[in-house]
PDB file of C-alpha atoms in Angstrom:
ATOM      1  CA  MET N   1      -0.002   0.004  -0.013  1.00  0.00           C
ATOM      2  CA  ILE N   2       1.368   3.374  -1.005  1.00  0.00           C
ATOM      3  CA  LYS N   3       1.473   5.831   1.905  1.00  0.00           C
ATOM      4  CA  ALA N   4       3.552   8.638   0.490  1.00  0.00           C
ATOM      5  CA  VAL N   5       4.934  10.019  -2.759  1.00  0.00           C
ATOM      6  CA  LEU N   6       8.385  11.652  -2.960  1.00  0.00           C
ATOM      7  CA  PHE N   7       9.217  14.244  -5.611  1.00  0.00           C
ATOM      8  CA  ASP N   8      12.283  15.943  -6.929  1.00  0.00           C
ATOM      9  CA  LEU N   9      11.716  19.689  -7.291  1.00  0.00           C
ATOM     10  CA  ASP N  10      13.685  21.098 -10.223  1.00  0.00           C
ATOM     11  CA  GLY N  11      12.460  19.788 -13.552  1.00  0.00           C
ATOM     12  CA  THR N  12       9.745  17.648 -11.933  1.00  0.00           C
ATOM     13  CA  LEU N  13       7.335  20.005 -10.204  1.00  0.00           C
ATOM     14  CA  LEU N  14       8.970  23.296 -11.098  1.00  0.00           C
ATOM     15  CA  ASP N  15      10.234  24.416 -14.500  1.00  0.00           C
ATOM     16  CA  THR N  16      13.451  25.976 -13.231  1.00  0.00           C
ATOM     17  CA  LYS N  17      15.739  25.569 -16.253  1.00  0.00           C
ATOM     18  CA  PRO N  18      15.562  29.267 -17.327  1.00  0.00           C
ATOM     19  CA  PHE N  19      15.914  30.357 -13.672  1.00  0.00           C
ATOM     20  CA  ILE N  20      18.995  28.169 -13.129  1.00  0.00           C
ATOM     21  CA  VAL N  21      20.659  29.321 -16.369  1.00  0.00           C
ATOM     22  CA  ALA N  22      19.948  32.967 -15.552  1.00  0.00           C
ATOM     23  CA  SER N  23      21.452  32.468 -12.069  1.00  0.00           C
ATOM     24  CA  PHE N  24      24.689  31.093 -13.442  1.00  0.00           C
ATOM     25  CA  HIS N  25      24.838  33.845 -16.042  1.00  0.00           C
ATOM     26  CA  HIS N  26      24.301  36.541 -13.396  1.00  0.00           C
ATOM     27  CA  VAL N  27      26.977  35.240 -11.053  1.00  0.00           C
ATOM     28  CA  CYS N  28      29.590  34.628 -13.777  1.00  0.00           C
ATOM     29  CA  SER N  29      28.955  38.125 -15.289  1.00  0.00           C
ATOM     30  CA  LEU N  30      29.070  39.744 -11.862  1.00  0.00           C
ATOM     31  CA  HIS N  31      32.479  38.202 -11.113  1.00  0.00           C
ATOM     32  CA  GLY N  32      33.971  38.529 -14.621  1.00  0.00           C
ATOM     33  CA  LEU N  33      34.030  34.752 -15.246  1.00  0.00           C
ATOM     34  CA  ASP N  34      33.304  32.799 -18.375  1.00  0.00           C
ATOM     35  CA  VAL N  35      29.566  32.157 -18.395  1.00  0.00           C
ATOM     36  CA  ILE N  36      28.348  28.686 -17.566  1.00  0.00           C
ATOM     37  CA  THR N  37      25.815  27.818 -20.263  1.00  0.00           C
ATOM     38  CA  GLU N  38      22.775  25.579 -20.237  1.00  0.00           C
ATOM     39  CA  GLU N  39      24.710  22.951 -22.219  1.00  0.00           C
ATOM     40  CA  MET N  40      27.541  23.051 -19.682  1.00  0.00           C
ATOM     41  CA  ILE N  41      25.111  22.598 -16.782  1.00  0.00           C
ATOM     42  CA  GLN N  42      23.379  19.696 -18.537  1.00  0.00           C
ATOM     43  CA  SER N  43      26.691  18.007 -19.330  1.00  0.00           C
ATOM     44  CA  LEU N  44      27.272  17.542 -15.550  1.00  0.00           C
ATOM     45  CA  GLY N  45      24.031  15.582 -15.207  1.00  0.00           C
ATOM     46  CA  GLY N  46      22.436  17.298 -12.251  1.00  0.00           C
ATOM     47  CA  ALA N  47      25.589  18.117 -10.305  1.00  0.00           C
ATOM     48  CA  SER N  48      25.161  20.228  -7.178  1.00  0.00           C
ATOM     49  CA  LEU N  49      25.606  23.992  -7.303  1.00  0.00           C
ATOM     50  CA  HIS N  50      28.948  23.755  -5.540  1.00  0.00           C
ATOM     51  CA  ASP N  51      30.183  20.967  -7.810  1.00  0.00           C
ATOM     52  CA  THR N  52      29.174  22.895 -10.932  1.00  0.00           C
ATOM     53  CA  TYR N  53      31.130  25.989  -9.907  1.00  0.00           C
ATOM     54  CA  ARG N  54      34.087  23.812  -8.794  1.00  0.00           C
ATOM     55  CA  HIS N  55      34.090  22.063 -12.188  1.00  0.00           C
ATOM     56  CA  TYR N  56      34.023  25.224 -14.325  1.00  0.00           C
ATOM     57  CA  HIS N  57      35.744  27.750 -12.031  1.00  0.00           C
ATOM     58  CA  PRO N  58      37.980  25.758  -9.657  1.00  0.00           C
ATOM     59  CA  ASP N  59      40.366  28.635  -8.952  1.00  0.00           C
ATOM     60  CA  HIS N  60      37.666  30.958  -7.575  1.00  0.00           C
ATOM     61  CA  ASP N  61      36.054  31.319  -4.176  1.00  0.00           C
ATOM     62  CA  LEU N  62      33.342  28.664  -4.479  1.00  0.00           C
ATOM     63  CA  GLU N  63      31.490  29.725  -1.360  1.00  0.00           C
ATOM     64  CA  MET N  64      31.278  33.316  -2.624  1.00  0.00           C
ATOM     65  CA  LEU N  65      29.959  32.113  -5.992  1.00  0.00           C
ATOM     66  CA  CYS N  66      27.384  29.860  -4.397  1.00  0.00           C
ATOM     67  CA  GLN N  67      26.321  32.621  -2.023  1.00  0.00           C
ATOM     68  CA  ALA N  68      25.842  35.070  -4.904  1.00  0.00           C
ATOM     69  CA  HIS N  69      23.898  32.368  -6.797  1.00  0.00           C
ATOM     70  CA  CYS N  70      21.549  31.778  -3.888  1.00  0.00           C
ATOM     71  CA  GLU N  71      21.092  35.520  -3.311  1.00  0.00           C
ATOM     72  CA  PHE N  72      20.122  35.978  -6.978  1.00  0.00           C
ATOM     73  CA  GLN N  73      17.603  33.161  -6.780  1.00  0.00           C
ATOM     74  CA  ASP N  74      16.201  34.307  -3.421  1.00  0.00           C
ATOM     75  CA  GLY N  75      15.649  37.741  -4.955  1.00  0.00           C
ATOM     76  CA  ASN N  76      13.973  36.473  -8.099  1.00  0.00           C
ATOM     77  CA  PRO N  77      11.439  33.746  -7.205  1.00  0.00           C
ATOM     78  CA  GLU N  78       9.003  35.178  -9.747  1.00  0.00           C
ATOM     79  CA  MET N  79      11.183  33.584 -12.459  1.00  0.00           C
ATOM     80  CA  ILE N  80      10.066  30.099 -11.334  1.00  0.00           C
ATOM     81  CA  ARG N  81       7.212  28.420 -13.215  1.00  0.00           C
ATOM     82  CA  LEU N  82       5.117  25.547 -11.968  1.00  0.00           C
ATOM     83  CA  PHE N  83       4.647  22.834 -14.569  1.00  0.00           C
ATOM     84  CA  PRO N  84       0.996  22.931 -15.652  1.00  0.00           C
ATOM     85  CA  GLU N  85       0.074  19.503 -14.263  1.00  0.00           C
ATOM     86  CA  SER N  86       1.906  19.834 -10.939  1.00  0.00           C
ATOM     87  CA  LEU N  87      -0.843  21.524  -8.950  1.00  0.00           C
ATOM     88  CA  ALA N  88      -3.559  19.134 -10.102  1.00  0.00           C
ATOM     89  CA  ALA N  89      -1.389  16.120  -9.322  1.00  0.00           C
ATOM     90  CA  LEU N  90      -0.560  17.385  -5.825  1.00  0.00           C
ATOM     91  CA  SER N  91      -4.220  18.164  -5.201  1.00  0.00           C
ATOM     92  CA  ASN N  92      -5.244  14.679  -6.311  1.00  0.00           C
ATOM     93  CA  LEU N  93      -2.683  13.037  -4.051  1.00  0.00           C
ATOM     94  CA  THR N  94      -3.957  15.073  -1.091  1.00  0.00           C
ATOM     95  CA  GLU N  95      -7.565  14.042  -1.901  1.00  0.00           C
ATOM     96  CA  LEU N  96      -6.455  10.408  -1.911  1.00  0.00           C
ATOM     97  CA  GLY N  97      -5.022  10.866   1.548  1.00  0.00           C
ATOM     98  CA  LEU N  98      -1.418  10.356   0.479  1.00  0.00           C
ATOM     99  CA  ARG N  99       1.403  12.296   2.055  1.00  0.00           C
ATOM    100  CA  SER N 100       3.906  13.977  -0.215  1.00  0.00           C
ATOM    101  CA  GLY N 101       7.521  14.974   0.245  1.00  0.00           C
ATOM    102  CA  VAL N 102      10.260  16.728  -1.717  1.00  0.00           C
ATOM    103  CA  ILE N 103      13.869  15.610  -1.857  1.00  0.00           C
ATOM    104  CA  THR N 104      16.015  18.171  -3.609  1.00  0.00           C
ATOM    105  CA  SER N 105      19.646  19.070  -4.242  1.00  0.00           C
ATOM    106  CA  ARG N 106      18.669  22.672  -3.587  1.00  0.00           C
ATOM    107  CA  HIS N 107      19.586  24.455  -0.400  1.00  0.00           C
ATOM    108  CA  SER N 108      16.995  25.771   2.009  1.00  0.00           C
ATOM    109  CA  ASN N 109      15.851  28.249  -0.656  1.00  0.00           C
ATOM    110  CA  ALA N 110      13.734  25.359  -1.985  1.00  0.00           C
ATOM    111  CA  ARG N 111      11.084  26.313   0.537  1.00  0.00           C
ATOM    112  CA  VAL N 112      11.100  29.928  -0.724  1.00  0.00           C
ATOM    113  CA  LEU N 113      10.536  28.707  -4.262  1.00  0.00           C
ATOM    114  CA  MET N 114       7.808  26.347  -3.157  1.00  0.00           C
ATOM    115  CA  GLU N 115       6.048  29.178  -1.295  1.00  0.00           C
ATOM    116  CA  ALA N 116       6.353  31.459  -4.347  1.00  0.00           C
ATOM    117  CA  THR N 117       4.636  28.810  -6.505  1.00  0.00           C
ATOM    118  CA  ARG N 118       2.100  28.023  -3.780  1.00  0.00           C
ATOM    119  CA  ILE N 119       2.914  24.326  -3.457  1.00  0.00           C
ATOM    120  CA  LEU N 120       4.653  24.214  -0.074  1.00  0.00           C
ATOM    121  CA  GLU N 121       1.364  23.475   1.741  1.00  0.00           C
ATOM    122  CA  TYR N 122       1.070  20.119  -0.094  1.00  0.00           C
ATOM    123  CA  PHE N 123       4.209  18.645   1.487  1.00  0.00           C
ATOM    124  CA  SER N 124       4.701  16.941   4.810  1.00  0.00           C
ATOM    125  CA  VAL N 125       8.451  17.056   4.491  1.00  0.00           C
ATOM    126  CA  VAL N 126      11.058  18.913   2.395  1.00  0.00           C
ATOM    127  CA  VAL N 127      14.601  17.502   2.450  1.00  0.00           C
ATOM    128  CA  THR N 128      17.255  19.820   1.068  1.00  0.00           C
ATOM    129  CA  CYS N 129      20.995  19.322   0.778  1.00  0.00           C
ATOM    130  CA  ASP N 130      21.325  21.446   3.930  1.00  0.00           C
ATOM    131  CA  ASP N 131      19.441  18.782   5.889  1.00  0.00           C
ATOM    132  CA  ILE N 132      21.715  15.827   5.092  1.00  0.00           C
ATOM    133  CA  LYS N 133      25.366  14.945   4.865  1.00  0.00           C
ATOM    134  CA  TYR N 134      25.176  13.046   1.583  1.00  0.00           C
ATOM    135  CA  PRO N 135      22.961  14.600  -1.145  1.00  0.00           C
ATOM    136  CA  LYS N 136      21.064  12.737  -3.829  1.00  0.00           C
ATOM    137  CA  PRO N 137      21.378  10.151  -5.152  1.00  0.00           C
ATOM    138  CA  HIS N 138      22.714   8.816  -1.817  1.00  0.00           C
ATOM    139  CA  PRO N 139      19.907   7.015   0.033  1.00  0.00           C
ATOM    140  CA  GLU N 140      20.359   9.143   3.167  1.00  0.00           C
ATOM    141  CA  SER N 141      17.874  11.671   1.764  1.00  0.00           C
ATOM    142  CA  MET N 142      15.168   9.034   1.702  1.00  0.00           C
TER     143      MET N 142
END
């Protein structure tokens, strides 16, 4: 018997690709670095924010880059789009009495984005990379 459904956030419930690309573009431009493109991001297959900056700009202050990235995203939640079917699916799961959770590689700003798209209320739990030692796909997040 199914008791709960777990979701990823980016690319599953939320259409964040333009938001993510804009964030990398902003940070790289701000710090005079070569821009990390959508293709470059995709080539790393869902790597964490920190790992992406480390891969493309290993000689720079990674914490500063990640902080600027998160600040840009925190200041621009209106750029996030909910996939058209997401709200109906979450509503249906709630009506069926199923609990829902999110497991994401995002930091705690995941909750800000979920509030901005009005879906946070559907989830019993939100697990971000700030909540665990080993991020996805490690089973600790489950």
